[in-house]
mmCIF file of C-alpha atoms in Angstrom:
data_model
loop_
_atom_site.group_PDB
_atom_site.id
_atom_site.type_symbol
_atom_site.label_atom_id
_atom_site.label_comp_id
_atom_site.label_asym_id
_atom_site.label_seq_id
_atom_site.Cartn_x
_atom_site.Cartn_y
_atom_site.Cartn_z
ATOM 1 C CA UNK A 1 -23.199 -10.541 -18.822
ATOM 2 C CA UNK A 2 -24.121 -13.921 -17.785
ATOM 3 C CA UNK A 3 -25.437 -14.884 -13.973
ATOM 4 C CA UNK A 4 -26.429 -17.965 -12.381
ATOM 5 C CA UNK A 5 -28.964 -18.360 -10.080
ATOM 6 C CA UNK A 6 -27.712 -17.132 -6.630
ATOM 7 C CA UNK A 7 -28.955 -17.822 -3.295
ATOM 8 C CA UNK A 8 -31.006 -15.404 -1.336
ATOM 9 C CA UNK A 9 -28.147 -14.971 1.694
ATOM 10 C CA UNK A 10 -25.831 -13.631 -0.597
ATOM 11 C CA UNK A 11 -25.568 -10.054 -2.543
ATOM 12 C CA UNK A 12 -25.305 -10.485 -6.483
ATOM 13 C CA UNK A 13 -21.580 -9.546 -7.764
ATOM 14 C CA UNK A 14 -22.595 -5.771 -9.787
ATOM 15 C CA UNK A 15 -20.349 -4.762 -13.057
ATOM 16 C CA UNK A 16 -18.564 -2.139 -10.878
ATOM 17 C CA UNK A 17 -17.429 -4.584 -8.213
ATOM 18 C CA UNK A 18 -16.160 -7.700 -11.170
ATOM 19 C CA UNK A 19 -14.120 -5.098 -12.569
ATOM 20 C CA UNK A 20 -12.598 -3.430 -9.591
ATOM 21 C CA UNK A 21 -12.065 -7.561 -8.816
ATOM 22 C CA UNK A 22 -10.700 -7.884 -12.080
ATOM 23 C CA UNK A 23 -8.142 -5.400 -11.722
ATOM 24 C CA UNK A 24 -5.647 -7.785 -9.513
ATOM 25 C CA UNK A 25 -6.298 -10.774 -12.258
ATOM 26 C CA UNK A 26 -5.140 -8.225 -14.958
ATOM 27 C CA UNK A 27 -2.367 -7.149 -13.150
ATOM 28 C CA UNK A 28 -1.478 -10.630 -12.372
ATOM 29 C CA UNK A 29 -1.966 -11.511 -16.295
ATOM 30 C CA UNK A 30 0.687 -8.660 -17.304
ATOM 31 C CA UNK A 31 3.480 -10.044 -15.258
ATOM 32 C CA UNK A 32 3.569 -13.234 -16.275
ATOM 33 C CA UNK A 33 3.708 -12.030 -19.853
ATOM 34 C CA UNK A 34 6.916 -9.611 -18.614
ATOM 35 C CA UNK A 35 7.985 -13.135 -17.143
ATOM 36 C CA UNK A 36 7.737 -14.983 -20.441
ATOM 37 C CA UNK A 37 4.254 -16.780 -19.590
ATOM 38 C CA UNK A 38 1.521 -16.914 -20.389
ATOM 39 C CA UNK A 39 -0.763 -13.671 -19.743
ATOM 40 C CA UNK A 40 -3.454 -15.388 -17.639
ATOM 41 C CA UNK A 41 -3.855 -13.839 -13.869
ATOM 42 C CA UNK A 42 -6.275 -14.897 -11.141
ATOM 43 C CA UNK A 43 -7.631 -13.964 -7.791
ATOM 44 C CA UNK A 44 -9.999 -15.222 -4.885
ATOM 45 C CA UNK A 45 -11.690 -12.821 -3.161
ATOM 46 C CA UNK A 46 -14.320 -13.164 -0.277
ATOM 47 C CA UNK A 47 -17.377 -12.093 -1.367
ATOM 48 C CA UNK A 48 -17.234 -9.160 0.888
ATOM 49 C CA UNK A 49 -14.139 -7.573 -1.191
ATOM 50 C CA UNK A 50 -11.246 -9.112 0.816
ATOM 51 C CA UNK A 51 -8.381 -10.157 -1.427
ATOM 52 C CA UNK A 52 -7.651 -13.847 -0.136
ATOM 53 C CA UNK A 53 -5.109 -14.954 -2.819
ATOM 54 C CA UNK A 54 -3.588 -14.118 -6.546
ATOM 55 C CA UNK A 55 -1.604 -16.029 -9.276
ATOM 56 C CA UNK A 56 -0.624 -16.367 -12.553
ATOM 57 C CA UNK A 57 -0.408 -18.757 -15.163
ATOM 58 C CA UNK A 58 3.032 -19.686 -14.402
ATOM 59 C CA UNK A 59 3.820 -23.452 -16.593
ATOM 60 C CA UNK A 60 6.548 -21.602 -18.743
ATOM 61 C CA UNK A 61 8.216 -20.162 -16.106
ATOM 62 C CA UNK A 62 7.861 -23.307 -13.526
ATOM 63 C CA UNK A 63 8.064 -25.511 -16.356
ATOM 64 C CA UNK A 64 5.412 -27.015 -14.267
ATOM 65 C CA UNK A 65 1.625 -27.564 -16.487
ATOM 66 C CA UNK A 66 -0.392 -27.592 -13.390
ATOM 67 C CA UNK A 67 0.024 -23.790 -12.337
ATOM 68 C CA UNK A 68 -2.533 -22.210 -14.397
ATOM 69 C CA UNK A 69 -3.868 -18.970 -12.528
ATOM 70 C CA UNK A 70 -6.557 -20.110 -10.543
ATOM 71 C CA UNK A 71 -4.842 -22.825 -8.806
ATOM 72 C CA UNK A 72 -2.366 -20.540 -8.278
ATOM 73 C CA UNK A 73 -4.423 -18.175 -6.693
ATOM 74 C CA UNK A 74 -6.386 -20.803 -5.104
ATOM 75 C CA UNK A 75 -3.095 -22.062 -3.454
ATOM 76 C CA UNK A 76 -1.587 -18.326 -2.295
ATOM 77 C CA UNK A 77 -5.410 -18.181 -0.456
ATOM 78 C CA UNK A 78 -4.938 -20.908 1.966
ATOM 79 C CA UNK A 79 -6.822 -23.371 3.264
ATOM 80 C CA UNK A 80 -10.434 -22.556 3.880
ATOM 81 C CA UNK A 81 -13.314 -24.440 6.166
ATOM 82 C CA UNK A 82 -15.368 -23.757 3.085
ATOM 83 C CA UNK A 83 -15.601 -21.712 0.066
ATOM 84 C CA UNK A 84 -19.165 -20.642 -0.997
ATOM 85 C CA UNK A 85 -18.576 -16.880 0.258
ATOM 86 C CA UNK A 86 -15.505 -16.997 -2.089
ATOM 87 C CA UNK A 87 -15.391 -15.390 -5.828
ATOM 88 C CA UNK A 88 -12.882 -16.882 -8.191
ATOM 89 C CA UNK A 89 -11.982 -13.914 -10.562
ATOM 90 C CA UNK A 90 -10.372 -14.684 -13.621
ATOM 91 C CA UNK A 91 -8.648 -13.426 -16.990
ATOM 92 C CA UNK A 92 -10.152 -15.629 -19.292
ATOM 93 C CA UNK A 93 -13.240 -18.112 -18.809
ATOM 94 C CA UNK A 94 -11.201 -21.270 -16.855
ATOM 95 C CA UNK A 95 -10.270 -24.421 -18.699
ATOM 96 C CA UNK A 96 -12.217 -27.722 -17.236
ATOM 97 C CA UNK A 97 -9.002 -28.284 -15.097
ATOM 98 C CA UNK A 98 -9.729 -24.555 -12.936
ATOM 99 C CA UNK A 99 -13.633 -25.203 -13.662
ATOM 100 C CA UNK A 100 -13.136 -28.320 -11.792
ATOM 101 C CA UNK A 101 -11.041 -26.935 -9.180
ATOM 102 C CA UNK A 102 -14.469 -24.350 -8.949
ATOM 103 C CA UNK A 103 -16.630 -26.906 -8.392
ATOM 104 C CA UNK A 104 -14.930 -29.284 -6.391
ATOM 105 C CA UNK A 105 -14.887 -26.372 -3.731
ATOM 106 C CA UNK A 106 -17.988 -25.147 -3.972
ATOM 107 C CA UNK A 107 -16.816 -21.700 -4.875
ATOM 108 C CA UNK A 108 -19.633 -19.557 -4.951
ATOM 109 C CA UNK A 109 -18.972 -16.700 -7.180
ATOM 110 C CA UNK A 110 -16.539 -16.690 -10.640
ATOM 111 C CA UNK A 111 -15.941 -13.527 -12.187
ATOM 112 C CA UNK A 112 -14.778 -13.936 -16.126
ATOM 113 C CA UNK A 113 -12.402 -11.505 -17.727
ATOM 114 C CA UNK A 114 -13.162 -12.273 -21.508
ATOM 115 C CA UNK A 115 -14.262 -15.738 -23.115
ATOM 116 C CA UNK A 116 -13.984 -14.935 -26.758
ATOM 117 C CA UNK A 117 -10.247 -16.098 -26.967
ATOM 118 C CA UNK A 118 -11.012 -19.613 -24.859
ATOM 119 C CA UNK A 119 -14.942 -20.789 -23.970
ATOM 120 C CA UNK A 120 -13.574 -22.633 -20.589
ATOM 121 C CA UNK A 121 -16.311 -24.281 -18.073
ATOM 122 C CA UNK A 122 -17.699 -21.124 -16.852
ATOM 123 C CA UNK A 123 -21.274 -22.363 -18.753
ATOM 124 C CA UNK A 124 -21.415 -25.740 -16.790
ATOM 125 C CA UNK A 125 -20.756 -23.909 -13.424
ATOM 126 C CA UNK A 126 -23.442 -21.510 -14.219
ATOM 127 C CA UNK A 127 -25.680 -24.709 -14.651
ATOM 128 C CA UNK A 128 -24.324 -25.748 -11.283
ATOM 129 C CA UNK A 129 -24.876 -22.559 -9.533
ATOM 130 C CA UNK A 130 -22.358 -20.902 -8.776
ATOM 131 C CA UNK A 131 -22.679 -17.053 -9.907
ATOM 132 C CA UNK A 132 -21.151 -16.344 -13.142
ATOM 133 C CA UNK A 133 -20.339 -13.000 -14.768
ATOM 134 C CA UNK A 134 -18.458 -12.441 -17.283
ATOM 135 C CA UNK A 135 -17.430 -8.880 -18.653
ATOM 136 C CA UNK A 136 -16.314 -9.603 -22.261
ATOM 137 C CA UNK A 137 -13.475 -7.284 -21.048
ATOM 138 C CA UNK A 138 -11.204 -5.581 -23.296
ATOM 139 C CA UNK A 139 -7.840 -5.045 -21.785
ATOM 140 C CA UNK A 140 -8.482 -8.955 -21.464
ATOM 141 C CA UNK A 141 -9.177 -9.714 -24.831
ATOM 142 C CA UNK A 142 -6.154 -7.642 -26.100
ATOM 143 C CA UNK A 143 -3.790 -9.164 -24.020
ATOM 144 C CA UNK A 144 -4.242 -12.597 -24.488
ATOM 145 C CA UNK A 145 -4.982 -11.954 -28.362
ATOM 146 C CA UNK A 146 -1.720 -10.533 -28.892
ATOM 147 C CA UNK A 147 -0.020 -13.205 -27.040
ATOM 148 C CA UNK A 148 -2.094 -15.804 -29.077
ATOM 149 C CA UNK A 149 -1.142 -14.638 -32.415
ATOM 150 C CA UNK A 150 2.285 -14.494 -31.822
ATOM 151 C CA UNK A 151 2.987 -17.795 -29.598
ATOM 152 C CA UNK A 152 0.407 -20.054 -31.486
ATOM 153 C CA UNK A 153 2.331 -23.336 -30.238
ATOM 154 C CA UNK A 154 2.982 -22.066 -26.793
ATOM 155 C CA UNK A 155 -0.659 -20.955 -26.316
ATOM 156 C CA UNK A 156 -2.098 -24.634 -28.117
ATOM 157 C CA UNK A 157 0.588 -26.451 -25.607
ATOM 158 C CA UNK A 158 -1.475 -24.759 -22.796
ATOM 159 C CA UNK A 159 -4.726 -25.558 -23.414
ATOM 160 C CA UNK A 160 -3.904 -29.151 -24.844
ATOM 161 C CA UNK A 161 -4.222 -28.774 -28.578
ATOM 162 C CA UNK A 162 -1.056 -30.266 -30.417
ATOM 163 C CA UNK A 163 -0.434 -28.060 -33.665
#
């Protein structure tokens, strides 16, 4: 687990609360595979546990390459005055696109389902300060291996690599 500094007025995210978190991002993750997407799911939570918003990598089935998880979840939350009591929680450690969406924000917390399959921004924010943790989960790893090893092309069209 890797954290980023955190400021005093706020209560570190603990292992048992990023996975509870996680739980909607997973679930989120699984449908889009059962759609024919890609397994990625998000969700933005208030720091205090209050669901705001969840997505799903959804490009395949919108045919639409902006709708990656987090912006999907960052879109079914709604507009905010300000985001640094917000926690972006996340299937796999966010491409530069999401990181940016992160840090143009000012989301305070992002919690990182696995970043074996994809090392995303989730370093750089760190640097930045927002509070990172990531779980090296699992059920996340599985998921999105499987998917990776048998949709090489899809998964390189998604994260811009051209086979």
């Amino acid at each position: 687990m890797r954290r980023a500094r955190t400021e005093g007025r706020r209560r570190p995210i603990d292992q048992e609360t990023a996975r509870r978190l996680l739980e909607v991002a997973l679930e989120e993750a699984r449908t889009g595979l059962a759609e024919g997407g890609i397994p990625i799911g998000a969700a933005m939570f208030h720091r205090d546990g209050t669901l705001l918003g969840r997505g799903r990598n959804r490009r395949v089935q919108d045919g639409d390459p902006s709708v990656h998880a987090e912006t999907a979840a960052f879109r079914a939350a709604g507009r905010r005055r300000d985001y640094p009591d917000c926690v972006m929680v996340t299937t796999l450690s966010p491409c530069w696109y999401c990181s940016g969406l992160v840090r143009q924000f000012g989301i305070g917390g992002l919690v990182v389902g696995e970043s074996k399959t994809f090392i995303g921004g989730h370093d750089w924010l760190a640097g930045l300060g927002v509070e990172v943790v990531v779980l090296d989960d699992a059920a996340c790893a599985a998921l999105l291996g499987t998917f990776v090893a048998e949709h090489p092309a899809l998964w390189h069209e998604d994260i811009g690599i051209a086979d």
